[in-house]
Amino acid sequence: EVLDTMGVQRLYDASKLAVMEMSGSKLGRVQINIPYLSVDDKMQPKHLDLGISRNVLEAEFRDIVKLKIIPELLDATHTHTRKQEGILSQSMKQPVDVESLFSSIIMNVFEKSAQNPFALGGVLIVGGGARSPLFQNAVKKTFSNLAGEQFVQEKVVIPKNELVEELVVLGASLCVEEED
């Protein structure tokens, strides 16, 4: 039970900002500084001043994927209600890490659409995760495994930071047009 919801919100906001700072640049480390985050039993202020490195953040993310997300997806795949909408490929080994999870998800899309990577004109990577080198490398490795390194070099497009936001808006507008 969380008693200090404002403190938790400030911590969430600061951590989100730190992730965005690391993802949008070549910074290997960021500093999180939140003055007056909380108070102790004697009503003395508690401050947070903590540095976090990209390596630690990526290791934590890999652990969450491996220990929480993959087991939940595998469990959902085995239940009857979610099997029809399965996210993971039925023809690949069970995923064990970020890269194999992406491979399984993308392969599932190809299986359901009866397409292959070579039918694609290109793959544009945008959105919140697109800024993360971990995400970018996982996508590149996935398509390299499925279609080869030359495919990645020729068809996987990861725009620079200033273009990402514009492309997200453009993509959202296309989705709205399709719904109308």
Coordinates of N, CA, C and O in Angstrom, one line a residue:
E1 N 0.8 -1.2 0.0 CA 0.0 0.0 0.0 C 0.9 1.2 0.0 O 1.8 1.4 0.8
V2 N 0.6 2.1 -0.9 CA 1.4 3.4 -1.0 C 0.6 4.5 -0.3 O -0.5 4.8 -0.6
L3 N 1.3 5.1 0.6 CA 0.7 6.2 1.4 C 0.9 7.6 0.8 O 0.2 8.5 0.9
D4 N 2.1 7.7 0.1 CA 2.5 9.0 -0.4 C 2.4 8.9 -2.0 O 3.4 8.7 -2.7
T5 N 1.2 9.1 -2.5 CA 1.0 9.0 -3.9 C 1.7 10.1 -4.7 O 2.1 9.9 -5.8
M6 N 1.8 11.3 -4.1 CA 2.5 12.4 -4.8 C 4.0 12.1 -4.9 O 4.6 12.4 -5.9
G7 N 4.5 11.5 -3.8 CA 6.0 11.1 -3.9 C 6.2 10.0 -4.9 O 7.2 10.1 -5.7
V8 N 5.3 9.1 -5.0 CA 5.4 8.0 -6.0 C 5.3 8.6 -7.4 O 6.1 8.3 -8.3
Q9 N 4.4 9.6 -7.6 CA 4.2 10.2 -8.9 C 5.5 11.0 -9.3 O 5.9 11.0 -10.4
R10 N 6.1 11.7 -8.3 CA 7.3 12.5 -8.6 C 8.5 11.5 -9.0 O 9.3 11.8 -9.9
L11 N 8.5 10.4 -8.3 CA 9.5 9.4 -8.6 C 9.3 8.8 -10.0 O 10.2 8.6 -10.8
Y12 N 8.1 8.5 -10.4 CA 7.7 8.0 -11.7 C 8.1 9.0 -12.8 O 8.7 8.7 -13.8
D13 N 7.7 10.3 -12.5 CA 8.1 11.3 -13.5 C 9.6 11.5 -13.7 O 10.0 11.6 -14.8
A14 N 10.3 11.5 -12.6 CA 11.8 11.6 -12.7 C 12.4 10.5 -13.4 O 13.3 10.6 -14.2
S15 N 11.9 9.2 -13.1 CA 12.5 8.1 -13.8 C 12.2 8.0 -15.2 O 13.0 7.7 -16.1
K16 N 11.0 8.4 -15.6 CA 10.6 8.5 -17.0 C 11.4 9.5 -17.8 O 11.9 9.2 -18.9
L17 N 11.7 10.7 -17.1 CA 12.5 11.7 -17.7 C 14.0 11.1 -17.9 O 14.6 11.4 -18.9
A18 N 14.5 10.4 -16.9 CA 15.8 9.9 -17.0 C 15.9 8.9 -18.1 O 16.9 8.9 -18.9
V19 N 14.9 8.0 -18.3 CA 14.9 7.0 -19.4 C 14.9 7.8 -20.7 O 15.6 7.4 -21.7
M20 N 14.1 8.8 -20.9 CA 14.0 9.6 -22.1 C 15.3 10.3 -22.4 O 15.8 10.3 -23.5
E21 N 16.0 10.8 -21.4 CA 17.3 11.5 -21.5 C 18.3 10.5 -22.1 O 19.1 10.8 -22.9
M22 N 18.3 9.3 -21.5 CA 19.3 8.3 -21.9 C 19.0 7.8 -23.3 O 19.9 7.5 -24.1
S23 N 17.7 7.6 -23.6 CA 17.3 7.0 -24.9 C 17.5 8.0 -26.0 O 17.9 7.6 -27.1
G24 N 17.3 9.3 -25.8 CA 17.4 10.3 -26.8 C 18.8 10.8 -27.1 O 19.0 11.6 -27.9
S25 N 19.8 10.3 -26.3 CA 21.2 10.8 -26.5 C 22.2 9.6 -26.3 O 21.8 8.5 -26.1
K26 N 23.4 10.0 -26.4 CA 24.4 9.0 -26.2 C 24.9 8.9 -24.7 O 25.9 8.4 -24.4
L27 N 24.1 9.6 -23.8 CA 24.5 9.6 -22.4 C 24.6 8.1 -21.9 O 23.7 7.3 -22.1
G28 N 25.6 7.9 -21.1 CA 25.7 6.5 -20.5 C 25.2 6.5 -19.1 O 25.1 5.5 -18.5
R29 N 25.0 7.7 -18.6 CA 24.6 7.8 -17.2 C 23.8 9.1 -17.0 O 24.1 10.2 -17.6
V30 N 22.7 9.1 -16.2 CA 22.0 10.3 -15.8 C 21.9 10.4 -14.3 O 21.9 9.4 -13.6
Q31 N 21.6 11.6 -13.9 CA 21.5 11.8 -12.4 C 20.0 12.1 -12.2 O 19.4 12.9 -12.9
I32 N 19.4 11.5 -11.2 CA 18.1 11.7 -10.8 C 18.1 12.5 -9.4 O 18.7 11.9 -8.5
N33 N 17.6 13.7 -9.4 CA 17.6 14.5 -8.2 C 16.2 14.9 -7.9 O 15.6 15.7 -8.6
I34 N 15.6 14.5 -6.8 CA 14.3 14.9 -6.3 C 14.4 15.4 -4.9 O 14.4 14.6 -4.0
P35 N 14.5 16.7 -4.7 CA 14.5 17.2 -3.4 C 13.1 17.1 -2.7 O 12.1 17.1 -3.4
Y36 N 13.2 16.9 -1.4 CA 11.9 16.8 -0.6 C 11.0 15.8 -1.1 O 9.8 16.0 -1.3
L37 N 11.5 14.6 -1.4 CA 10.7 13.5 -1.9 C 9.7 13.0 -0.9 O 8.6 12.7 -1.1
S38 N 10.2 13.0 0.4 CA 9.3 12.5 1.4 C 9.8 13.0 2.8 O 10.8 13.8 2.8
V39 N 9.3 12.6 3.9 CA 9.8 12.9 5.2 C 9.9 11.6 6.0 O 9.1 10.6 5.7
D40 N 10.8 11.6 7.0 CA 10.9 10.4 7.8 C 10.0 10.5 9.0 O 9.2 11.4 9.1
D41 N 10.2 9.6 10.0 CA 9.3 9.6 11.2 C 9.4 10.8 12.0 O 8.5 11.2 12.7
K42 N 10.6 11.5 12.0 CA 10.8 12.7 12.7 C 10.5 14.0 11.9 O 10.9 15.0 12.3
M43 N 9.8 13.8 10.8 CA 9.4 14.9 9.9 C 10.6 15.6 9.3 O 10.5 16.8 9.0
Q44 N 11.7 14.9 9.1 CA 12.8 15.4 8.5 C 12.7 15.1 7.0 O 12.4 14.0 6.6
P45 N 13.0 16.1 6.1 CA 12.9 15.9 4.7 C 13.9 14.8 4.2 O 15.0 14.7 4.7
K46 N 13.4 14.0 3.2 CA 14.2 13.0 2.5 C 14.4 13.4 1.1 O 13.4 13.7 0.4
H47 N 15.6 13.4 0.6 CA 15.9 13.8 -0.8 C 16.4 12.6 -1.5 O 17.0 11.7 -0.9
L48 N 16.2 12.5 -2.8 CA 16.8 11.5 -3.6 C 17.8 12.1 -4.6 O 17.4 13.0 -5.3
D49 N 19.0 11.6 -4.6 CA 20.0 12.1 -5.5 C 20.8 10.8 -5.9 O 21.6 10.3 -5.1
L50 N 20.4 10.3 -7.1 CA 20.9 9.0 -7.5 C 21.3 9.0 -9.0 O 20.6 9.6 -9.8
G51 N 22.4 8.4 -9.3 CA 22.8 8.3 -10.7 C 22.5 6.8 -11.1 O 22.5 5.9 -10.4
I52 N 22.1 6.7 -12.4 CA 21.8 5.4 -13.0 C 22.4 5.4 -14.4 O 22.4 6.3 -15.1
S53 N 23.0 4.2 -14.7 CA 23.7 4.0 -15.9 C 22.8 3.3 -16.9 O 21.9 2.6 -16.5
R54 N 23.1 3.5 -18.2 CA 22.4 2.8 -19.3 C 22.5 1.3 -19.1 O 21.5 0.6 -19.3
N55 N 23.7 0.8 -18.7 CA 23.8 -0.6 -18.6 C 22.9 -1.2 -17.5 O 22.4 -2.3 -17.6
V56 N 22.8 -0.5 -16.4 CA 22.0 -0.9 -15.3 C 20.5 -0.9 -15.7 O 19.8 -1.9 -15.5
L57 N 20.1 0.1 -16.4 CA 18.7 0.2 -16.9 C 18.4 -0.9 -17.8 O 17.4 -1.5 -17.7
E58 N 19.3 -1.1 -18.8 CA 19.0 -2.2 -19.8 C 19.0 -3.6 -19.1 O 18.2 -4.4 -19.5
A59 N 19.9 -3.8 -18.1 CA 19.9 -5.1 -17.4 C 18.6 -5.3 -16.7 O 18.0 -6.4 -16.7
E60 N 18.1 -4.2 -16.1 CA 16.8 -4.3 -15.4 C 15.7 -4.6 -16.4 O 14.8 -5.5 -16.1
F61 N 15.7 -4.0 -17.5 CA 14.7 -4.2 -18.5 C 14.7 -5.7 -19.0 O 13.7 -6.3 -19.1
R62 N 16.0 -6.1 -19.3 CA 16.1 -7.5 -19.7 C 15.6 -8.5 -18.7 O 14.9 -9.5 -19.0
D63 N 15.8 -8.2 -17.4 CA 15.3 -9.1 -16.4 C 13.8 -9.1 -16.3 O 13.1 -10.1 -16.1
I64 N 13.2 -7.9 -16.5 CA 11.7 -7.8 -16.5 C 11.1 -8.6 -17.6 O 10.2 -9.3 -17.5
V65 N 11.7 -8.5 -18.8 CA 11.3 -9.2 -20.0 C 11.4 -10.7 -19.7 O 10.4 -11.5 -19.9
K66 N 12.5 -11.1 -19.2 CA 12.8 -12.6 -19.0 C 12.0 -13.2 -17.9 O 11.4 -14.3 -18.1
L67 N 11.8 -12.5 -16.8 CA 11.2 -13.0 -15.6 C 9.7 -12.7 -15.5 O 9.0 -13.4 -14.8
K68 N 9.2 -11.7 -16.2 CA 7.8 -11.4 -16.0 C 7.0 -11.4 -17.3 O 6.0 -12.1 -17.4
I69 N 7.5 -10.7 -18.3 CA 6.7 -10.5 -19.6 C 6.6 -11.8 -20.3 O 5.6 -12.3 -20.7
I70 N 7.8 -12.5 -20.6 CA 7.8 -13.7 -21.3 C 6.9 -14.8 -20.6 O 6.1 -15.4 -21.3
P71 N 7.1 -15.0 -19.3 CA 6.2 -16.0 -18.7 C 4.7 -15.7 -18.8 O 3.9 -16.6 -19.0
E72 N 4.4 -14.4 -18.7 CA 3.0 -14.1 -18.8 C 2.4 -14.3 -20.2 O 1.3 -14.8 -20.4
L73 N 3.3 -14.0 -21.2 CA 2.8 -14.3 -22.6 C 2.7 -15.8 -22.9 O 1.8 -16.2 -23.6
L74 N 3.6 -16.5 -22.3 CA 3.6 -18.0 -22.5 C 2.4 -18.6 -21.8 O 1.7 -19.4 -22.4
D75 N 2.1 -18.1 -20.6 CA 0.9 -18.5 -19.9 C -0.4 -18.1 -20.7 O -1.3 -18.9 -20.8
A76 N -0.4 -16.9 -21.2 CA -1.6 -16.5 -22.0 C -1.8 -17.3 -23.2 O -2.9 -17.6 -23.7
T77 N -0.7 -17.7 -23.9 CA -0.7 -18.5 -25.1 C -1.4 -19.9 -24.8 O -2.1 -20.5 -25.6
H78 N -1.2 -20.4 -23.6 CA -1.7 -21.7 -23.2 C -3.2 -21.7 -22.8 O -3.8 -22.8 -22.6
T79 N -3.7 -20.5 -22.5 CA -5.1 -20.5 -22.1 C -6.0 -20.4 -23.3 O -5.7 -19.9 -24.4
H80 N -7.2 -21.0 -23.2 CA -8.0 -21.1 -24.4 C -8.6 -19.8 -24.9 O -8.8 -19.6 -26.1
T81 N -8.8 -18.9 -24.0 CA -9.4 -17.6 -24.4 C -8.5 -16.7 -25.2 O -8.9 -16.0 -26.0
R82 N -7.2 -16.8 -24.9 CA -6.2 -16.0 -25.5 C -5.5 -16.7 -26.7 O -4.7 -16.1 -27.4
K83 N -5.7 -18.0 -26.8 CA -4.9 -18.7 -27.8 C -5.2 -18.2 -29.2 O -4.3 -18.1 -30.1
Q84 N -6.5 -17.9 -29.5 CA -6.9 -17.4 -30.8 C -6.2 -16.1 -31.1 O -5.8 -15.8 -32.3
E85 N -5.9 -15.2 -30.2 CA -5.3 -13.9 -30.4 C -3.8 -14.0 -30.1 O -3.2 -13.0 -29.9
G86 N -3.2 -15.2 -30.0 CA -1.8 -15.3 -29.6 C -0.9 -14.3 -30.2 O -1.0 -13.9 -31.3
I87 N 0.0 -13.9 -29.4 CA 1.0 -12.9 -29.7 C 2.3 -13.6 -30.2 O 3.0 -13.0 -31.1
L88 N 2.6 -14.7 -29.7 CA 3.8 -15.4 -30.0 C 3.7 -16.4 -31.2 O 2.6 -17.0 -31.3
S89 N 4.7 -16.6 -31.9 CA 4.8 -17.5 -33.0 C 4.6 -19.0 -32.5 O 5.2 -19.3 -31.5
Q90 N 3.8 -19.8 -33.2 CA 3.7 -21.2 -32.9 C 4.8 -22.0 -33.5 O 5.0 -23.2 -33.1
S91 N 5.5 -21.5 -34.4 CA 6.5 -22.3 -35.1 C 7.9 -22.1 -34.6 O 8.9 -22.7 -35.1
M92 N 8.1 -21.2 -33.7 CA 9.5 -20.9 -33.1 C 9.6 -21.4 -31.7 O 8.6 -21.6 -31.0
K93 N 10.8 -21.5 -31.3 CA 11.1 -21.9 -29.9 C 10.5 -20.8 -29.0 O 10.4 -19.7 -29.4
Q94 N 10.3 -21.2 -27.7 CA 9.8 -20.2 -26.8 C 10.9 -19.2 -26.6 O 12.0 -19.5 -26.4
P95 N 10.5 -17.9 -26.5 CA 11.4 -16.8 -26.3 C 12.1 -16.9 -24.9 O 11.4 -17.3 -23.9
V96 N 13.3 -16.5 -24.9 CA 14.1 -16.5 -23.6 C 14.7 -15.1 -23.3 O 15.1 -14.9 -22.2
D97 N 14.6 -14.2 -24.2 CA 15.2 -12.9 -24.0 C 14.5 -11.8 -24.9 O 13.6 -12.2 -25.6
V98 N 14.9 -10.6 -24.9 CA 14.3 -9.5 -25.6 C 14.3 -9.8 -27.1 O 13.3 -9.7 -27.8
E99 N 15.5 -10.2 -27.6 CA 15.6 -10.5 -29.1 C 14.7 -11.6 -29.5 O 14.0 -11.5 -30.5
S100 N 14.7 -12.7 -28.8 CA 13.9 -13.9 -29.2 C 12.4 -13.6 -29.0 O 11.5 -14.1 -29.8
L101 N 12.0 -12.7 -28.1 CA 10.6 -12.3 -27.9 C 10.2 -11.5 -29.1 O 9.1 -11.7 -29.7
F102 N 11.0 -10.5 -29.5 CA 10.7 -9.7 -30.7 C 10.6 -10.6 -32.0 O 9.7 -10.5 -32.8
S103 N 11.5 -11.6 -32.1 CA 11.5 -12.5 -33.2 C 10.2 -13.3 -33.3 O 9.6 -13.4 -34.3
S104 N 9.8 -13.8 -32.1 CA 8.5 -14.5 -32.0 C 7.3 -13.7 -32.4 O 6.4 -14.2 -33.1
I105 N 7.3 -12.5 -31.9 CA 6.1 -11.6 -32.1 C 6.0 -11.3 -33.6 O 5.0 -11.3 -34.2
I106 N 7.2 -10.9 -34.2 CA 7.2 -10.5 -35.6 C 6.9 -11.7 -36.5 O 6.2 -11.5 -37.5
M107 N 7.5 -12.8 -36.2 CA 7.2 -14.0 -37.0 C 5.7 -14.4 -36.9 O 5.1 -14.8 -37.9
N108 N 5.1 -14.2 -35.8 CA 3.7 -14.4 -35.6 C 2.9 -13.5 -36.6 O 1.9 -14.0 -37.2
V109 N 3.3 -12.3 -36.7 CA 2.6 -11.4 -37.6 C 2.7 -11.9 -39.1 O 1.7 -11.9 -39.8
F110 N 3.9 -12.3 -39.4 CA 4.1 -12.9 -40.8 C 3.3 -14.1 -41.0 O 2.7 -14.4 -42.0
E111 N 3.2 -15.0 -40.0 CA 2.4 -16.2 -40.1 C 1.0 -15.9 -40.3 O 0.3 -16.5 -41.1
K112 N 0.4 -15.0 -39.5 CA -1.0 -14.7 -39.6 C -1.3 -14.0 -40.9 O -2.4 -14.1 -41.4
S113 N -0.4 -13.2 -41.4 CA -0.7 -12.4 -42.7 C -0.3 -13.2 -43.9 O -0.5 -12.8 -45.0
A114 N 0.3 -14.4 -43.7 CA 0.8 -15.2 -44.9 C 1.8 -14.4 -45.7 O 1.8 -14.6 -46.9
Q115 N 2.6 -13.6 -45.1 CA 3.6 -12.8 -45.8 C 5.0 -13.2 -45.3 O 5.1 -14.0 -44.4
N116 N 6.0 -12.6 -46.0 CA 7.3 -12.8 -45.5 C 8.0 -11.5 -45.5 O 7.5 -10.5 -46.1
P117 N 9.2 -11.4 -44.8 CA 9.8 -10.1 -44.7 C 10.1 -9.4 -46.1 O 10.1 -8.2 -46.2
F118 N 10.4 -10.3 -47.0 CA 10.8 -9.7 -48.3 C 9.7 -9.1 -49.1 O 9.9 -8.3 -50.1
A119 N 8.4 -9.3 -48.6 CA 7.3 -8.6 -49.3 C 7.2 -7.1 -48.8 O 6.4 -6.4 -49.3
L120 N 7.9 -6.8 -47.7 CA 7.9 -5.4 -47.2 C 8.7 -4.5 -48.0 O 9.8 -4.8 -48.4
G121 N 8.2 -3.3 -48.2 CA 9.0 -2.2 -48.9 C 10.0 -1.6 -47.9 O 11.0 -1.1 -48.3
G122 N 9.7 -1.7 -46.6 CA 10.6 -1.1 -45.6 C 10.0 -1.3 -44.2 O 8.8 -1.6 -44.1
V123 N 10.8 -1.1 -43.2 CA 10.3 -1.2 -41.8 C 10.7 0.1 -41.2 O 11.9 0.4 -41.0
L124 N 9.7 0.9 -40.8 CA 10.0 2.2 -40.1 C 9.8 2.0 -38.6 O 8.7 1.6 -38.2
I125 N 10.8 2.3 -37.8 CA 10.7 2.1 -36.4 C 10.5 3.4 -35.7 O 11.4 4.3 -35.8
V126 N 9.3 3.7 -35.1 CA 9.0 4.9 -34.4 C 8.2 4.6 -33.2 O 7.8 3.5 -33.0
G127 N 8.1 5.6 -32.3 CA 7.3 5.4 -31.1 C 8.3 5.5 -29.9 O 9.5 5.7 -30.0
G128 N 7.7 5.4 -28.7 CA 8.5 5.6 -27.5 C 9.7 4.7 -27.4 O 10.8 5.2 -27.0
G129 N 9.6 3.4 -27.7 CA 10.7 2.5 -27.6 C 11.7 2.7 -28.7 O 12.9 2.3 -28.5
A130 N 11.4 3.4 -29.7 CA 12.3 3.5 -30.9 C 13.5 4.3 -30.6 O 14.5 4.2 -31.3
R131 N 13.5 5.1 -29.5 CA 14.6 5.9 -29.1 C 15.7 5.0 -28.4 O 16.8 5.4 -28.3
S132 N 15.3 3.9 -27.9 CA 16.2 3.1 -27.0 C 17.1 2.3 -27.9 O 16.6 1.5 -28.7
P133 N 18.4 2.4 -27.7 CA 19.3 1.5 -28.4 C 19.0 0.0 -28.2 O 19.2 -0.8 -29.1
L134 N 18.6 -0.4 -27.0 CA 18.2 -1.8 -26.7 C 17.1 -2.2 -27.7 O 17.2 -3.3 -28.3
F135 N 16.1 -1.4 -27.8 CA 15.0 -1.7 -28.7 C 15.5 -1.8 -30.1 O 15.1 -2.7 -30.9
Q136 N 16.2 -0.7 -30.6 CA 16.7 -0.7 -31.9 C 17.6 -1.9 -32.3 O 17.4 -2.5 -33.3
N137 N 18.4 -2.3 -31.4 CA 19.3 -3.5 -31.6 C 18.5 -4.8 -31.7 O 18.8 -5.6 -32.5
A138 N 17.5 -4.8 -30.8 CA 16.6 -6.0 -30.8 C 15.8 -6.2 -32.1 O 15.7 -7.2 -32.7
V139 N 15.3 -5.0 -32.6 CA 14.6 -5.1 -33.9 C 15.5 -5.4 -35.1 O 15.2 -6.2 -35.9
K140 N 16.7 -4.8 -35.1 CA 17.7 -5.1 -36.1 C 18.1 -6.6 -36.1 O 18.2 -7.2 -37.1
K141 N 18.3 -7.1 -34.9 CA 18.7 -8.5 -34.8 C 17.6 -9.4 -35.2 O 17.8 -10.5 -35.9
T142 N 16.4 -9.1 -34.9 CA 15.2 -9.9 -35.3 C 15.1 -10.0 -36.8 O 15.0 -11.1 -37.3
F143 N 15.2 -8.8 -37.5 CA 15.0 -8.9 -38.9 C 16.3 -9.5 -39.6 O 16.2 -10.1 -40.6
S144 N 17.4 -9.3 -38.9 CA 18.6 -10.0 -39.5 C 18.5 -11.5 -39.4 O 18.8 -12.2 -40.3
N145 N 17.9 -12.0 -38.3 CA 17.7 -13.4 -38.2 C 16.6 -13.9 -39.1 O 16.7 -15.1 -39.7
L146 N 15.6 -13.1 -39.4 CA 14.5 -13.6 -40.2 C 14.8 -13.4 -41.7 O 14.3 -14.2 -42.6
A147 N 15.5 -12.3 -42.1 CA 15.7 -12.0 -43.5 C 17.1 -11.7 -43.9 O 17.4 -11.5 -45.1
G148 N 18.0 -11.6 -43.0 CA 19.4 -11.4 -43.3 C 19.9 -10.0 -43.1 O 19.1 -9.1 -43.0
E149 N 21.2 -9.8 -43.0 CA 21.8 -8.6 -42.7 C 21.5 -7.5 -43.8 O 21.4 -6.3 -43.5
Q150 N 21.5 -8.0 -45.0 CA 21.3 -7.0 -46.1 C 19.9 -6.4 -46.0 O 19.8 -5.2 -46.3
F151 N 18.9 -7.2 -45.6 CA 17.6 -6.7 -45.4 C 17.6 -5.5 -44.4 O 17.0 -4.5 -44.6
V152 N 18.3 -5.7 -43.3 CA 18.4 -4.7 -42.2 C 19.0 -3.4 -42.8 O 18.5 -2.3 -42.6
Q153 N 20.1 -3.6 -43.5 CA 20.8 -2.4 -44.0 C 19.9 -1.7 -45.1 O 20.0 -0.4 -45.1
E154 N 19.2 -2.4 -45.8 CA 18.4 -1.8 -46.9 C 17.0 -1.3 -46.5 O 16.5 -0.3 -47.0
K155 N 16.4 -2.0 -45.6 CA 14.9 -1.8 -45.4 C 14.5 -1.3 -43.9 O 13.4 -0.9 -43.8
V156 N 15.4 -1.5 -43.0 CA 15.0 -1.1 -41.6 C 15.5 0.4 -41.4 O 16.6 0.7 -41.5
V157 N 14.5 1.2 -41.2 CA 14.7 2.7 -41.0 C 14.5 3.1 -39.6 O 13.4 2.9 -39.1
I158 N 15.5 3.7 -39.0 CA 15.4 4.2 -37.6 C 15.7 5.7 -37.7 O 16.9 6.0 -37.8
P159 N 14.7 6.5 -37.8 CA 14.9 8.0 -38.0 C 15.7 8.6 -36.8 O 15.6 8.1 -35.6
K160 N 16.3 9.7 -37.0 CA 16.9 10.5 -36.0 C 15.9 11.1 -35.1 O 14.7 11.3 -35.5
N161 N 16.3 11.6 -33.9 CA 15.4 12.1 -32.9 C 14.4 13.1 -33.4 O 13.2 13.0 -33.0
E162 N 14.8 14.1 -34.1 CA 13.9 15.2 -34.5 C 12.8 14.7 -35.4 O 11.7 15.3 -35.5
L163 N 13.0 13.6 -36.1 CA 12.0 13.1 -37.1 C 11.0 12.1 -36.4 O 9.9 11.9 -36.9
V164 N 11.4 11.5 -35.3 CA 10.6 10.5 -34.6 C 9.2 11.1 -34.3 O 8.2 10.4 -34.6
E165 N 9.1 12.2 -33.6 CA 7.8 12.8 -33.2 C 6.9 13.1 -34.4 O 5.7 12.8 -34.4
E166 N 7.5 13.6 -35.4 CA 6.7 13.9 -36.6 C 6.2 12.6 -37.3 O 5.0 12.6 -37.7
L167 N 7.0 11.6 -37.3 CA 6.5 10.3 -37.9 C 5.4 9.7 -37.0 O 4.5 9.0 -37.6
V168 N 5.5 9.8 -35.7 CA 4.5 9.2 -34.8 C 3.2 9.9 -35.1 O 2.1 9.3 -35.2
V169 N 3.2 11.2 -35.2 CA 2.0 12.0 -35.5 C 1.4 11.6 -36.9 O 0.2 11.4 -37.0
L170 N 2.3 11.5 -37.8 CA 1.8 11.1 -39.2 C 1.2 9.7 -39.2 O 0.1 9.5 -39.7
G171 N 1.8 8.8 -38.5 CA 1.3 7.4 -38.4 C 0.0 7.4 -37.6 O -1.0 6.7 -38.0
A172 N -0.2 8.2 -36.6 CA -1.4 8.3 -35.9 C -2.5 8.8 -36.7 O -3.7 8.3 -36.7
S173 N -2.2 9.8 -37.6 CA -3.2 10.4 -38.4 C -3.7 9.3 -39.5 O -4.8 9.3 -39.9
L174 N -2.7 8.5 -40.0 CA -3.1 7.5 -40.9 C -4.0 6.4 -40.3 O -5.0 6.0 -40.9
C175 N -3.7 6.1 -39.0 CA -4.6 5.1 -38.3 C -6.0 5.7 -38.1 O -7.0 5.0 -38.3
V176 N -6.1 7.0 -37.8 CA -7.4 7.6 -37.7 C -8.2 7.6 -39.0 O -9.4 7.3 -39.0
E177 N -7.5 7.8 -40.1 CA -8.1 7.8 -41.4 C -8.7 6.4 -41.7 O -9.7 6.3 -42.3
E178 N -7.9 5.4 -41.4 CA -8.3 4.0 -41.6 C -9.6 3.6 -40.9 O -10.4 2.9 -41.3
E179 N -9.7 4.2 -39.6 CA -10.9 3.9 -38.8 C -12.1 4.5 -39.3 O -13.2 4.1 -39.1
D180 N -12.0 5.7 -40.0 CA -13.2 6.4 -40.5 C -13.8 5.8 -41.6 O -13.6 5.0 -42.3

